[in-house]
Amino acid sequence: MKSMVRAAVAAAFAVAAAGPAAAQTAPALTMAVAAPVTSLDPHYHQLSPNNAVADMIFDRLVGTDAQSRPIPGLATEWRAVEPNVWEFKLRPGVRFHNGNEFTAEDVAFTLERVPNVPNSPSSFAIFTRPIRAMEIVDSHTIRMRTEGPYPLMPLDMTSIRVLDKETHQGAATEDFNSGRVAVGTGPYRMVTHRNGDRIEFERNDAYWGDKPAYARVTYRMITNDASRTAALLAGDVDFIDQVATSDVAKLRNEQRVALSEVTGLRIIYLSLDHLRADASPFVTDNDGKPIARNPLKDVRVRRALSLAIDRPAIVERVMEGVATPAGQFFPPGVFSYVPELPAPKPDPEAARRLLAEAGFPQGFRLTLHGPNDRYINDSRIIQAVGQMWTRIGVRTAIEAQPWSTFVARAGRQEFSAFLIGWGSNPEGSHPLRNLIATWDRERGWGASNRGRYSNPEIDRMIEAAMGELDDAKREKLLQDTQRRAFEDVAIIPLHIQTNIWAMRRGIQHTARNDELTRAQDVRPAAAAAAR
């Protein structure tokens, strides 16, 4: 099957080189994305593909520009009226797709709903838990009270899509997925949803903001990289995301295709089993027998696994240069980036010494899990890591699975070691709260801490940083917290992805460092130039 798909890509390149693709009518756009959308409920699952589609249907109080900087959304302005009280002034004249007026009642309802969505695999509650009380001052003013000074409220509001109280009171996630209540204030209305295949949209001509360029959008999910590229070159789609690294060089030289790219905010990393002190499910001795104590609980073992990895080699050979080796969450230039925290240099000899010090001079056996259809080259990355770990004596088997199966199992803490990614807001508390903080359902912390790492010292450091109103002081606290977390190898960062999209000539795209693929960011070239 793979060879057939490669042949299709080669044929498509040949067709594209031979002559122009079929003309595309200006009012319609067909997009193909790499990752499936798991839900249309904007509060169900913190997942970039879901967030991208949510941004087409719904709006946030505080939006973000292409560099993830906060900009007005459904709120036109915000300010701290007291150290622990934030006031948001709401945009007048906004209506939901069904004609209902947007008011402060809808904001209060939304914030109350977020932590109560059943079975959420990665809850948005972390962004609403700091709110202790809400006051509706008038129909277009709302105040949020926190327990103490909380500088992150505007940033937190960039992650919450607002619902209509009348429409969504009592609505279940299934009601969104069926399309019955997929109603927002956003630039597009949902027309049909075929789960895992495609979503059809039409433009919301009553939208309060900049009108999207395309009246109709087909949002297809094509998870196979080669098939996605072939669809673009054959003219079946106009636009694709997550361009396969193996296709980048060819597409750069293809006259009928344009690329859009930017260094992203997605860290690809390895998570380890911090939950179990005794036997971990996919760790055995060299004879295949369970080990009574979990080696991954020993920081020396975690450091050994990190030092065994040649990150530049993965970036060069697996990612084909379309990534940056990482030793922390962010690339340079982002708030709370730590200048003296580079990607660890590979040192297999030091790794072997650390294993011996930890009581594993002959190593052990381990299975490394990961998805095979979610991140760029995900299954190839875990193959490369497995080979590197095997060289230091940790004999590694690889098991790659479809994302839907994999993420459910990871959320149930079924694995010993696994690859996953995280797309961050550009502020260190975002990944720290979600990935590193001790899992706490009531508090909303550790929502995506699937390895269940827990360090009370780091929790206290995160809390201190989040209560600091002075930006310079907060950045220093966040940098110190990251140093401590990565010294303890809470996770093993690998690289930061470069976001690359491809489109037929005549289309322009605004590349976002948050990697969201949204129809409102795509325009005919003439329209884009005229803006």
PDB file of N, CA and C in Angstrom, residues 77-130:
ATOM      1  N   GLU A  77     -11.644  44.982  25.424  1.00  0.00           N
ATOM      2  CA  GLU A  77     -10.591  45.436  26.337  1.00  0.00           C
ATOM      3  C   GLU A  77     -10.724  44.701  27.663  1.00  0.00           C
ATOM      4  N   TRP A  78      -9.642  44.690  28.434  1.00  0.00           N
ATOM      5  CA  TRP A  78      -9.632  44.041  29.744  1.00  0.00           C
ATOM      6  C   TRP A  78      -8.612  44.735  30.628  1.00  0.00           C
ATOM      7  N   ARG A  79      -8.886  44.699  31.930  1.00  0.00           N
ATOM      8  CA  ARG A  79      -7.972  45.336  32.874  1.00  0.00           C
ATOM      9  C   ARG A  79      -8.195  44.736  34.262  1.00  0.00           C
ATOM     10  N   ALA A  80      -7.160  44.814  35.077  1.00  0.00           N
ATOM     11  CA  ALA A  80      -7.275  44.389  36.467  1.00  0.00           C
ATOM     12  C   ALA A  80      -7.792  45.585  37.266  1.00  0.00           C
ATOM     13  N   VAL A  81      -9.056  45.577  37.680  1.00  0.00           N
ATOM     14  CA  VAL A  81      -9.620  46.692  38.429  1.00  0.00           C
ATOM     15  C   VAL A  81      -9.197  46.617  39.893  1.00  0.00           C
ATOM     16  N   GLU A  82      -8.821  45.429  40.334  1.00  0.00           N
ATOM     17  CA  GLU A  82      -8.200  45.193  41.632  1.00  0.00           C
ATOM     18  C   GLU A  82      -7.145  44.119  41.399  1.00  0.00           C
ATOM     19  N   PRO A  83      -6.208  43.925  42.336  1.00  0.00           N
ATOM     20  CA  PRO A  83      -5.189  42.899  42.105  1.00  0.00           C
ATOM     21  C   PRO A  83      -5.762  41.512  41.831  1.00  0.00           C
ATOM     22  N   ASN A  84      -6.941  41.235  42.366  1.00  0.00           N
ATOM     23  CA  ASN A  84      -7.542  39.911  42.178  1.00  0.00           C
ATOM     24  C   ASN A  84      -8.871  39.966  41.431  1.00  0.00           C
ATOM     25  N   VAL A  85      -9.104  41.044  40.678  1.00  0.00           N
ATOM     26  CA  VAL A  85     -10.346  41.165  39.904  1.00  0.00           C
ATOM     27  C   VAL A  85     -10.014  41.656  38.497  1.00  0.00           C
ATOM     28  N   TRP A  86     -10.398  40.842  37.507  1.00  0.00           N
ATOM     29  CA  TRP A  86     -10.234  41.234  36.105  1.00  0.00           C
ATOM     30  C   TRP A  86     -11.600  41.613  35.528  1.00  0.00           C
ATOM     31  N   GLU A  87     -11.622  42.723  34.793  1.00  0.00           N
ATOM     32  CA  GLU A  87     -12.846  43.172  34.126  1.00  0.00           C
ATOM     33  C   GLU A  87     -12.673  43.079  32.612  1.00  0.00           C
ATOM     34  N   PHE A  88     -13.652  42.467  31.953  1.00  0.00           N
ATOM     35  CA  PHE A  88     -13.650  42.343  30.492  1.00  0.00           C
ATOM     36  C   PHE A  88     -14.851  43.102  29.922  1.00  0.00           C
ATOM     37  N   LYS A  89     -14.571  44.018  28.995  1.00  0.00           N
ATOM     38  CA  LYS A  89     -15.624  44.721  28.258  1.00  0.00           C
ATOM     39  C   LYS A  89     -15.910  43.935  26.977  1.00  0.00           C
ATOM     40  N   LEU A  90     -17.158  43.594  26.756  1.00  0.00           N
ATOM     41  CA  LEU A  90     -17.538  42.713  25.659  1.00  0.00           C
ATOM     42  C   LEU A  90     -17.958  43.499  24.423  1.00  0.00           C
ATOM     43  N   ARG A  91     -17.743  42.884  23.289  1.00  0.00           N
ATOM     44  CA  ARG A  91     -18.016  43.511  21.996  1.00  0.00           C
ATOM     45  C   ARG A  91     -19.530  43.610  21.787  1.00  0.00           C
ATOM     46  N   PRO A  92     -20.046  44.780  21.519  1.00  0.00           N
ATOM     47  CA  PRO A  92     -21.492  44.904  21.275  1.00  0.00           C
ATOM     48  C   PRO A  92     -21.860  44.468  19.863  1.00  0.00           C
ATOM     49  N   GLY A  93     -23.121  44.113  19.687  1.00  0.00           N
ATOM     50  CA  GLY A  93     -23.643  43.821  18.351  1.00  0.00           C
ATOM     51  C   GLY A  93     -23.285  42.466  17.791  1.00  0.00           C
ATOM     52  N   VAL A  94     -22.694  41.580  18.591  1.00  0.00           N
ATOM     53  CA  VAL A  94     -22.315  40.250  18.118  1.00  0.00           C
ATOM     54  C   VAL A  94     -23.491  39.304  18.295  1.00  0.00           C
ATOM     55  N   ARG A  95     -23.722  38.466  17.289  1.00  0.00           N
ATOM     56  CA  ARG A  95     -24.797  37.470  17.378  1.00  0.00           C
ATOM     57  C   ARG A  95     -24.253  36.080  17.040  1.00  0.00           C
ATOM     58  N   PHE A  96     -24.861  35.087  17.679  1.00  0.00           N
ATOM     59  CA  PHE A  96     -24.553  33.701  17.364  1.00  0.00           C
ATOM     60  C   PHE A  96     -25.160  33.341  16.011  1.00  0.00           C
ATOM     61  N   HIS A  97     -24.742  32.215  15.474  1.00  0.00           N
ATOM     62  CA  HIS A  97     -25.219  31.800  14.155  1.00  0.00           C
ATOM     63  C   HIS A  97     -26.741  31.687  14.099  1.00  0.00           C
ATOM     64  N   ASN A  98     -27.363  31.390  15.239  1.00  0.00           N
ATOM     65  CA  ASN A  98     -28.829  31.255  15.264  1.00  0.00           C
ATOM     66  C   ASN A  98     -29.546  32.573  15.510  1.00  0.00           C
ATOM     67  N   GLY A  99     -28.794  33.682  15.572  1.00  0.00           N
ATOM     68  CA  GLY A  99     -29.385  35.001  15.757  1.00  0.00           C
ATOM     69  C   GLY A  99     -29.421  35.487  17.183  1.00  0.00           C
ATOM     70  N   ASN A 100     -29.110  34.634  18.162  1.00  0.00           N
ATOM     71  CA  ASN A 100     -29.108  35.058  19.559  1.00  0.00           C
ATOM     72  C   ASN A 100     -28.004  36.074  19.816  1.00  0.00           C
ATOM     73  N   GLU A 101     -28.324  37.070  20.639  1.00  0.00           N
ATOM     74  CA  GLU A 101     -27.354  38.109  20.961  1.00  0.00           C
ATOM     75  C   GLU A 101     -26.322  37.574  21.948  1.00  0.00           C
ATOM     76  N   PHE A 102     -25.075  37.950  21.741  1.00  0.00           N
ATOM     77  CA  PHE A 102     -23.987  37.597  22.657  1.00  0.00           C
ATOM     78  C   PHE A 102     -23.950  38.580  23.812  1.00  0.00           C
ATOM     79  N   THR A 103     -23.971  38.057  25.065  1.00  0.00           N
ATOM     80  CA  THR A 103     -23.942  38.903  26.255  1.00  0.00           C
ATOM     81  C   THR A 103     -23.033  38.292  27.322  1.00  0.00           C
ATOM     82  N   ALA A 104     -22.914  39.000  28.424  1.00  0.00           N
ATOM     83  CA  ALA A 104     -22.097  38.518  29.538  1.00  0.00           C
ATOM     84  C   ALA A 104     -22.660  37.234  30.130  1.00  0.00           C
ATOM     85  N   GLU A 105     -23.964  37.011  30.009  1.00  0.00           N
ATOM     86  CA  GLU A 105     -24.563  35.764  30.503  1.00  0.00           C
ATOM     87  C   GLU A 105     -23.940  34.560  29.800  1.00  0.00           C
ATOM     88  N   ASP A 106     -23.634  34.700  28.529  1.00  0.00           N
ATOM     89  CA  ASP A 106     -23.031  33.601  27.767  1.00  0.00           C
ATOM     90  C   ASP A 106     -21.609  33.320  28.252  1.00  0.00           C
ATOM     91  N   VAL A 107     -20.883  34.365  28.611  1.00  0.00           N
ATOM     92  CA  VAL A 107     -19.521  34.180  29.114  1.00  0.00           C
ATOM     93  C   VAL A 107     -19.556  33.444  30.452  1.00  0.00           C
ATOM     94  N   ALA A 108     -20.439  33.881  31.353  1.00  0.00           N
ATOM     95  CA  ALA A 108     -20.538  33.228  32.662  1.00  0.00           C
ATOM     96  C   ALA A 108     -20.940  31.763  32.503  1.00  0.00           C
ATOM     97  N   PHE A 109     -21.909  31.500  31.635  1.00  0.00           N
ATOM     98  CA  PHE A 109     -22.329  30.118  31.396  1.00  0.00           C
ATOM     99  C   PHE A 109     -21.166  29.279  30.873  1.00  0.00           C
ATOM    100  N   THR A 110     -20.423  29.812  29.917  1.00  0.00           N
ATOM    101  CA  THR A 110     -19.301  29.088  29.318  1.00  0.00           C
ATOM    102  C   THR A 110     -18.261  28.715  30.370  1.00  0.00           C
ATOM    103  N   LEU A 111     -17.885  29.679  31.190  1.00  0.00           N
ATOM    104  CA  LEU A 111     -16.834  29.429  32.178  1.00  0.00           C
ATOM    105  C   LEU A 111     -17.289  28.440  33.248  1.00  0.00           C
ATOM    106  N   GLU A 112     -18.575  28.393  33.503  1.00  0.00           N
ATOM    107  CA  GLU A 112     -19.107  27.404  34.449  1.00  0.00           C
ATOM    108  C   GLU A 112     -19.166  26.017  33.816  1.00  0.00           C
ATOM    109  N   ARG A 113     -19.373  25.944  32.514  1.00  0.00           N
ATOM    110  CA  ARG A 113     -19.480  24.645  31.832  1.00  0.00           C
ATOM    111  C   ARG A 113     -18.137  23.945  31.701  1.00  0.00           C
ATOM    112  N   VAL A 114     -17.079  24.707  31.437  1.00  0.00           N
ATOM    113  CA  VAL A 114     -15.788  24.131  31.065  1.00  0.00           C
ATOM    114  C   VAL A 114     -15.316  23.009  31.991  1.00  0.00           C
ATOM    115  N   PRO A 115     -15.321  23.185  33.313  1.00  0.00           N
ATOM    116  CA  PRO A 115     -14.791  22.112  34.167  1.00  0.00           C
ATOM    117  C   PRO A 115     -15.744  20.945  34.365  1.00  0.00           C
ATOM    118  N   ASN A 116     -16.932  21.020  33.761  1.00  0.00           N
ATOM    119  CA  ASN A 116     -17.944  19.989  33.990  1.00  0.00           C
ATOM    120  C   ASN A 116     -18.273  19.171  32.750  1.00  0.00           C
ATOM    121  N   VAL A 117     -17.364  19.184  31.763  1.00  0.00           N
ATOM    122  CA  VAL A 117     -17.585  18.385  30.547  1.00  0.00           C
ATOM    123  C   VAL A 117     -17.201  16.930  30.857  1.00  0.00           C
ATOM    124  N   PRO A 118     -18.137  15.996  30.756  1.00  0.00           N
ATOM    125  CA  PRO A 118     -17.841  14.603  31.141  1.00  0.00           C
ATOM    126  C   PRO A 118     -16.801  13.953  30.224  1.00  0.00           C
ATOM    127  N   ASN A 119     -15.970  13.123  30.828  1.00  0.00           N
ATOM    128  CA  ASN A 119     -15.033  12.254  30.111  1.00  0.00           C
ATOM    129  C   ASN A 119     -14.011  13.005  29.264  1.00  0.00           C
ATOM    130  N   SER A 120     -13.734  14.246  29.603  1.00  0.00           N
ATOM    131  CA  SER A 120     -12.749  15.007  28.842  1.00  0.00           C
ATOM    132  C   SER A 120     -11.372  14.377  28.993  1.00  0.00           C
ATOM    133  N   PRO A 121     -10.708  13.992  27.884  1.00  0.00           N
ATOM    134  CA  PRO A 121      -9.383  13.373  27.990  1.00  0.00           C
ATOM    135  C   PRO A 121      -8.276  14.368  28.308  1.00  0.00           C
ATOM    136  N   SER A 122      -8.527  15.649  28.084  1.00  0.00           N
ATOM    137  CA  SER A 122      -7.542  16.695  28.406  1.00  0.00           C
ATOM    138  C   SER A 122      -8.334  17.981  28.607  1.00  0.00           C
ATOM    139  N   SER A 123      -8.729  18.221  29.843  1.00  0.00           N
ATOM    140  CA  SER A 123      -9.711  19.248  30.159  1.00  0.00           C
ATOM    141  C   SER A 123      -9.158  20.665  30.005  1.00  0.00           C
ATOM    142  N   PHE A 124     -10.062  21.592  29.674  1.00  0.00           N
ATOM    143  CA  PHE A 124      -9.737  23.018  29.651  1.00  0.00           C
ATOM    144  C   PHE A 124      -9.929  23.663  31.026  1.00  0.00           C
ATOM    145  N   ALA A 125     -10.270  22.860  32.023  1.00  0.00           N
ATOM    146  CA  ALA A 125     -10.584  23.406  33.345  1.00  0.00           C
ATOM    147  C   ALA A 125      -9.422  24.160  33.963  1.00  0.00           C
ATOM    148  N   ILE A 126      -8.211  23.829  33.551  1.00  0.00           N
ATOM    149  CA  ILE A 126      -7.041  24.515  34.090  1.00  0.00           C
ATOM    150  C   ILE A 126      -7.128  26.029  33.876  1.00  0.00           C
ATOM    151  N   PHE A 127      -7.864  26.453  32.845  1.00  0.00           N
ATOM    152  CA  PHE A 127      -7.956  27.874  32.524  1.00  0.00           C
ATOM    153  C   PHE A 127      -9.101  28.567  33.258  1.00  0.00           C
ATOM    154  N   THR A 128      -9.991  27.811  33.886  1.00  0.00           N
ATOM    155  CA  THR A 128     -11.111  28.414  34.605  1.00  0.00           C
ATOM    156  C   THR A 128     -11.027  28.220  36.115  1.00  0.00           C
ATOM    157  N   ARG A 129     -10.222  27.269  36.575  1.00  0.00           N
ATOM    158  CA  ARG A 129     -10.145  26.995  38.007  1.00  0.00           C
ATOM    159  C   ARG A 129      -9.727  28.200  38.844  1.00  0.00           C
ATOM    160  N   PRO A 130      -8.847  29.087  38.335  1.00  0.00           N
ATOM    161  CA  PRO A 130      -8.470  30.232  39.183  1.00  0.00           C
ATOM    162  C   PRO A 130      -9.631  31.181  39.491  1.00  0.00           C
TER     163      PRO A 130
END
